[in-house]
Structure formats: C-alpha cells, structure tokens
C-alpha cells in the first residue's frame, strides 16, 4: 500500500519567512498528488494538486509545490508566509486499488508568529 | 454547486451506547463517499469508502460500520461505543473516477 511521510510535524516561522514542507511517498507508479490545508475551525480544503504536466504547480494563497519523480517528493513552498497561514497541512497521494482512495501524511502544524 | 453536510457537529456518548453519524452531499450524483478518522499527529485514517448505493468497503477492522442507503447519504454507525472510538470523524466525497476529494466539517465524538 501507498505510504506518505511528512517529516516536519511542527513548524514555527516568523511572518515573511519562507516555507518549505516536505512530503515523500512510496508508490512509484502514476501518482496524483495533493496538499490540503485545515485552518483553525475550518473544513479541510484543497490547496493544490498535481495530476500530470508541469511538475511545478501553483495553488491558492501563493502556495506552490514541486513534483520530483526521482525523489518521490511533492514539497510545498511559499516564499513569504503570513500569520493567516497558520494551519495544519496534509499531503496526500492516490492509493492503489478501487475507490479512488487517498493516503494522507500525518500532517504538519504550521504556526506563523507576528 | 456541491455541498457536504455532517451532523452532529459534536457528540458526547457513554461507553457501550450506539452511534450514528450522518453525511449528505448535495449538487452531485453518484459520488464516491469516504469516512475518515483524524487523530492529532496521526493524519487521516480512511475507515470506509463507497462507490455506490449499498456498496461499502472497509479499510480498517474495528468497532464501526458504514452504510449508504441513498446515493448521497453515508452513515457511520456503531452498536456499542468504546473509549478508543473518540476522535474527529470526517466525511468526504469525490466525483467517480477522480481522486480529488472534498471534505465536510467533521464530527467531534467523545466517548466517556
């Protein structure tokens, strides 16, 4: 089965600092990759996704992620974080088998300080 | 547009009591439906998924069950709750053959 690793469990940054959150997956076939975000008190929502094509994908709120097939990675980046980016971030990858299932990482809690 | 509802938002139940959590989706037909449990530091664990009415696949053997009595309704149940069933339960849907999932607001279950 697919597995997803998010190595940074808690990240604290100051406003305007750059952000990079790591995501590595195990299955080497065709992948669909996602980053979801959960702001305090809100639904889990899609931040960005990669299905095919340009490996550098851009999402909402200035986030981007780069798919590096050789490294089985899909790291999330933002050049300058804001206090409002404080949230929990989850990486997800499609799983094998039926049901169009996703496997999620354990999440990274990001806190941005003023 | 599509919306997903879950209720109740919070629930406190004693050990041994039954459970029924409901999820409904509006604005789409024949969605795939999913139940997850989210635990702090452990991400989202897929519990059940369904690709159609009456079709339920279980991912993790446990004290819970799921049913899909209607196309856009997904129910998570238990006959007797355990303390370990406490957690945050999320329902999600996707268009058939798509991996992109959309999540509901969740239910916080506390078993006492």
GROMACS .gro file of N, CA, C and O in nm, chain A residues 46-112:
model
  268
   46UNK      N    1  -0.877   2.186  -0.024
   46UNK     CA    2  -0.769   2.160  -0.119
   46UNK      C    3  -0.686   2.285  -0.141
   46UNK      O    4  -0.740   2.392  -0.167
   47UNK      N    5  -0.556   2.271  -0.131
   47UNK     CA    6  -0.463   2.381  -0.151
   47UNK      C    7  -0.408   2.379  -0.294
   47UNK      O    8  -0.403   2.481  -0.361
   48UNK      N    9  -0.365   2.261  -0.338
   48UNK     CA   10  -0.321   2.245  -0.476
   48UNK      C   11  -0.312   2.096  -0.509
   48UNK      O   12  -0.319   2.011  -0.420
   49UNK      N   13  -0.296   2.069  -0.639
   49UNK     CA   14  -0.297   1.930  -0.684
   49UNK      C   15  -0.207   1.914  -0.806
   49UNK      O   16  -0.184   2.011  -0.880
   50UNK      N   17  -0.156   1.794  -0.823
   50UNK     CA   18  -0.078   1.759  -0.941
   50UNK      C   19  -0.131   1.629  -0.998
   50UNK      O   20  -0.141   1.527  -0.927
   51UNK      N   21  -0.162   1.631  -1.128
   51UNK     CA   22  -0.204   1.509  -1.196
   51UNK      C   23  -0.103   1.472  -1.305
   51UNK      O   24  -0.066   1.356  -1.318
   52UNK      N   25  -0.061   1.570  -1.382
   52UNK     CA   26   0.035   1.546  -1.489
   52UNK      C   27   0.083   1.681  -1.541
   52UNK      O   28   0.034   1.786  -1.500
   53UNK      N   29   0.183   1.678  -1.630
   53UNK     CA   30   0.228   1.802  -1.693
   53UNK      C   31   0.336   1.871  -1.613
   53UNK      O   32   0.423   1.807  -1.553
   54UNK      N   33   0.331   2.003  -1.611
   54UNK     CA   34   0.432   2.084  -1.544
   54UNK      C   35   0.445   2.040  -1.398
   54UNK      O   36   0.347   2.044  -1.323
   55UNK      N   37   0.565   1.998  -1.357
   55UNK     CA   38   0.581   1.948  -1.219
   55UNK      C   39   0.574   2.057  -1.113
   55UNK      O   40   0.565   2.028  -0.995
   56UNK      N   41   0.577   2.182  -1.155
   56UNK     CA   42   0.564   2.291  -1.059
   56UNK      C   43   0.419   2.341  -1.067
   56UNK      O   44   0.377   2.396  -1.169
   57UNK      N   45   0.346   2.319  -0.961
   57UNK     CA   46   0.205   2.357  -0.962
   57UNK      C   47   0.180   2.469  -0.863
   57UNK      O   48   0.243   2.475  -0.757
   58UNK      N   49   0.089   2.555  -0.900
   58UNK     CA   50   0.055   2.668  -0.814
   58UNK      C   51  -0.086   2.651  -0.761
   58UNK      O   52  -0.175   2.606  -0.830
   59UNK      N   53  -0.100   2.688  -0.634
   59UNK     CA   54  -0.231   2.677  -0.571
   59UNK      C   55  -0.280   2.810  -0.521
   59UNK      O   56  -0.234   2.915  -0.563
   60UNK      N   57  -0.373   2.802  -0.428
   60UNK     CA   58  -0.431   2.924  -0.374
   60UNK      C   59  -0.337   2.990  -0.275
   60UNK      O   60  -0.245   2.925  -0.222
   61UNK      N   61  -0.356   3.118  -0.252
   61UNK     CA   62  -0.287   3.194  -0.149
   61UNK      C   63  -0.136   3.195  -0.165
   61UNK      O   64  -0.064   3.202  -0.065
   62UNK      N   65  -0.087   3.184  -0.287
   62UNK     CA   66   0.056   3.197  -0.313
   62UNK      C   67   0.138   3.071  -0.288
   62UNK      O   68   0.261   3.074  -0.294
   63UNK      N   69   0.071   2.960  -0.260
   63UNK     CA   70   0.143   2.835  -0.239
   63UNK      C   71   0.178   2.768  -0.372
   63UNK      O   72   0.106   2.783  -0.470
   64UNK      N   73   0.285   2.694  -0.372
   64UNK     CA   74   0.323   2.614  -0.487
   64UNK      C   75   0.387   2.485  -0.438
   64UNK      O   76   0.429   2.474  -0.322
   65UNK      N   77   0.392   2.386  -0.526
   65UNK     CA   78   0.454   2.259  -0.490
   65UNK      C   79   0.523   2.205  -0.613
   65UNK      O   80   0.481   2.227  -0.726
   66UNK      N   81   0.632   2.133  -0.589
   66UNK     CA   82   0.710   2.076  -0.698
   66UNK      C   83   0.712   1.925  -0.688
   66UNK      O   84   0.751   1.869  -0.584
   67UNK      N   85   0.672   1.860  -0.795
   67UNK     CA   86   0.676   1.714  -0.806
   67UNK      C   87   0.812   1.674  -0.862
   67UNK      O   88   0.848   1.715  -0.972
   68UNK      N   89   0.887   1.598  -0.783
   68UNK     CA   90   1.015   1.545  -0.829
   68UNK      C   91   1.004   1.394  -0.829
   68UNK      O   92   1.013   1.329  -0.723
   69UNK      N   93   0.983   1.339  -0.948
   69UNK     CA   94   0.955   1.196  -0.959
   69UNK      C   95   1.069   1.111  -0.908
   69UNK      O   96   1.047   1.010  -0.839
   70UNK      N   97   1.192   1.151  -0.937
   70UNK     CA   98   1.308   1.071  -0.899
   70UNK      C   99   1.327   1.066  -0.748
   70UNK      O  100   1.391   0.974  -0.696
   71UNK      N  101   1.272   1.163  -0.679
   71UNK     CA  102   1.284   1.168  -0.533
   71UNK      C  103   1.155   1.128  -0.463
   71UNK      O  104   1.148   1.133  -0.339
   72UNK      N  105   1.053   1.091  -0.538
   72UNK     CA  106   0.923   1.057  -0.481
   72UNK      C  107   0.876   1.168  -0.386
   72UNK      O  108   0.829   1.141  -0.276
   73UNK      N  109   0.892   1.291  -0.430
   73UNK     CA  110   0.860   1.402  -0.339
   73UNK      C  111   0.763   1.499  -0.402
   73UNK      O  112   0.753   1.512  -0.524
   74UNK      N  113   0.694   1.571  -0.316
   74UNK     CA  114   0.598   1.674  -0.357
   74UNK      C  115   0.597   1.779  -0.247
   74UNK      O  116   0.505   1.789  -0.167
   75UNK      N  117   0.702   1.858  -0.241
   75UNK     CA  118   0.719   1.954  -0.133
   75UNK      C  119   0.639   2.081  -0.158
   75UNK      O  120   0.629   2.131  -0.270
   76UNK      N  121   0.586   2.133  -0.050
   76UNK     CA  122   0.505   2.255  -0.055
   76UNK      C  123   0.592   2.374  -0.020
   76UNK      O  124   0.671   2.368   0.076
   77UNK      N  125   0.574   2.484  -0.093
   77UNK     CA  126   0.656   2.604  -0.069
   77UNK      C  127   0.570   2.729  -0.073
   77UNK      O  128   0.466   2.734  -0.139
   78UNK      N  129   0.620   2.829   0.001
   78UNK     CA  130   0.564   2.963  -0.010
   78UNK      C  131   0.677   3.059   0.022
   78UNK      O  132   0.744   3.044   0.125
   79UNK      N  133   0.701   3.158  -0.062
   79UNK     CA  134   0.818   3.244  -0.044
   79UNK      C  135   0.810   3.333   0.080
   79UNK      O  136   0.913   3.365   0.140
   80UNK      N  137   0.687   3.372   0.119
   80UNK     CA  138   0.674   3.464   0.230
   80UNK      C  139   0.542   3.435   0.303
   80UNK      O  140   0.435   3.463   0.250
   81UNK      N  141   0.552   3.375   0.420
   81UNK     CA  142   0.430   3.334   0.490
   81UNK      C  143   0.368   3.452   0.565
   81UNK      O  144   0.434   3.548   0.602
   82UNK      N  145   0.238   3.436   0.589
   82UNK     CA  146   0.163   3.535   0.664
   82UNK      C  147   0.104   3.470   0.789
   82UNK      O  148   0.089   3.346   0.794
   83UNK      N  149   0.068   3.552   0.885
   83UNK     CA  150   0.008   3.499   1.008
   83UNK      C  151  -0.114   3.413   0.975
   83UNK      O  152  -0.138   3.310   1.040
   84UNK      N  153  -0.187   3.451   0.872
   84UNK     CA  154  -0.308   3.378   0.834
   84UNK      C  155  -0.279   3.240   0.774
   84UNK      O  156  -0.373   3.163   0.749
   85UNK      N  157  -0.153   3.209   0.751
   85UNK     CA  158  -0.118   3.075   0.700
   85UNK      C  159  -0.108   2.973   0.813
   85UNK      O  160  -0.085   2.854   0.787
   86UNK      N  161  -0.122   3.018   0.936
   86UNK     CA  162  -0.123   2.925   1.050
   86UNK      C  163  -0.234   2.823   1.030
   86UNK      O  164  -0.351   2.857   1.018
   87UNK      N  165  -0.195   2.696   1.024
   87UNK     CA  166  -0.290   2.590   0.989
   87UNK      C  167  -0.217   2.457   0.996
   87UNK      O  168  -0.096   2.450   1.019
   88UNK      N  169  -0.292   2.350   0.972
   88UNK     CA  170  -0.231   2.219   0.958
   88UNK      C  171  -0.236   2.180   0.810
   88UNK      O  172  -0.339   2.198   0.744
   89UNK      N  173  -0.125   2.128   0.760
   89UNK     CA  174  -0.111   2.097   0.619
   89UNK      C  175  -0.090   1.947   0.601
   89UNK      O  176  -0.008   1.886   0.669
   90UNK      N  177  -0.167   1.891   0.508
   90UNK     CA  178  -0.161   1.748   0.482
   90UNK      C  179  -0.126   1.721   0.337
   90UNK      O  180  -0.187   1.779   0.246
   91UNK      N  181  -0.033   1.632   0.318
   91UNK     CA  182   0.000   1.583   0.185
   91UNK      C  183  -0.078   1.454   0.161
   91UNK      O  184  -0.097   1.375   0.256
   92UNK      N  185  -0.123   1.431   0.039
   92UNK     CA  186  -0.198   1.309   0.008
   92UNK      C  187  -0.161   1.259  -0.131
   92UNK      O  188  -0.132   1.338  -0.221
   93UNK      N  189  -0.164   1.128  -0.145
   93UNK     CA  190  -0.128   1.063  -0.271
   93UNK      C  191  -0.231   0.955  -0.300
   93UNK      O  192  -0.281   0.891  -0.207
   94UNK      N  193  -0.260   0.936  -0.427
   94UNK     CA  194  -0.356   0.831  -0.460
   94UNK      C  195  -0.302   0.695  -0.420
   94UNK      O  196  -0.182   0.668  -0.430
   95UNK      N  197  -0.394   0.609  -0.379
   95UNK     CA  198  -0.358   0.473  -0.340
   95UNK      C  199  -0.393   0.378  -0.454
   95UNK      O  200  -0.470   0.412  -0.543
   96UNK      N  201  -0.337   0.260  -0.449
   96UNK     CA  202  -0.371   0.160  -0.549
   96UNK      C  203  -0.508   0.102  -0.519
   96UNK      O  204  -0.563   0.118  -0.410
   97UNK      N  205  -0.564   0.030  -0.611
   97UNK     CA  206  -0.690  -0.037  -0.587
   97UNK      C  207  -0.810   0.050  -0.617
   97UNK      O  208  -0.798   0.162  -0.665
   98UNK      N  209  -0.926  -0.004  -0.587
   98UNK     CA  210  -1.050   0.065  -0.621
   98UNK      C  211  -1.085   0.178  -0.527
   98UNK      O  212  -1.019   0.200  -0.426
   99UNK      N  213  -1.190   0.250  -0.564
   99UNK     CA  214  -1.245   0.352  -0.476
   99UNK      C  215  -1.178   0.487  -0.486
   99UNK      O  216  -1.216   0.580  -0.415
  100UNK      N  217  -1.078   0.503  -0.574
  100UNK     CA  218  -1.008   0.631  -0.587
  100UNK      C  219  -0.965   0.684  -0.451
  100UNK      O  220  -0.990   0.799  -0.415
  101UNK      N  221  -0.901   0.597  -0.375
  101UNK     CA  222  -0.862   0.632  -0.239
  101UNK      C  223  -0.738   0.719  -0.235
  101UNK      O  224  -0.654   0.715  -0.324
  102UNK      N  225  -0.729   0.796  -0.127
  102UNK     CA  226  -0.610   0.874  -0.100
  102UNK      C  227  -0.545   0.824   0.029
  102UNK      O  228  -0.614   0.783   0.122
  103UNK      N  229  -0.413   0.831   0.031
  103UNK     CA  230  -0.338   0.808   0.154
  103UNK      C  231  -0.281   0.941   0.199
  103UNK      O  232  -0.218   1.013   0.120
  104UNK      N  233  -0.304   0.974   0.325
  104UNK     CA  234  -0.261   1.103   0.378
  104UNK      C  235  -0.138   1.089   0.465
  104UNK      O  236  -0.118   0.986   0.532
  105UNK      N  237  -0.058   1.193   0.466
  105UNK     CA  238   0.051   1.202   0.563
  105UNK      C  239  -0.005   1.239   0.699
  105UNK      O  240  -0.124   1.267   0.715
  106UNK      N  241   0.084   1.243   0.798
  106UNK     CA  242   0.042   1.270   0.935
  106UNK      C  243   0.019   1.419   0.961
  106UNK      O  244  -0.030   1.455   1.067
  107UNK      N  245   0.052   1.502   0.866
  107UNK     CA  246   0.024   1.644   0.881
  107UNK      C  247   0.139   1.723   0.940
  107UNK      O  248   0.223   1.669   1.014
  108UNK      N  249   0.144   1.850   0.904
  108UNK     CA  250   0.241   1.944   0.962
  108UNK      C  251   0.164   2.063   1.017
  108UNK      O  252   0.088   2.127   0.944
  109UNK      N  253   0.185   2.088   1.146
  109UNK     CA  254   0.122   2.202   1.209
  109UNK      C  255   0.214   2.322   1.192
  109UNK      O  256   0.326   2.323   1.243
  110UNK      N  257   0.168   2.421   1.118
  110UNK     CA  258   0.246   2.543   1.096
  110UNK      C  259   0.190   2.656   1.181
  110UNK      O  260   0.071   2.683   1.179
  111UNK      N  261   0.279   2.719   1.254
  111UNK     CA  262   0.243   2.838   1.329
  111UNK      C  263   0.327   2.954   1.280
  111UNK      O  264   0.450   2.944   1.278
  112UNK      N  265   0.261   3.060   1.239
  112UNK     CA  266   0.331   3.179   1.193
  112UNK      C  267   0.313   3.287   1.297
  112UNK      O  268   0.200   3.323   1.333
   0.00000   0.00000   0.00000
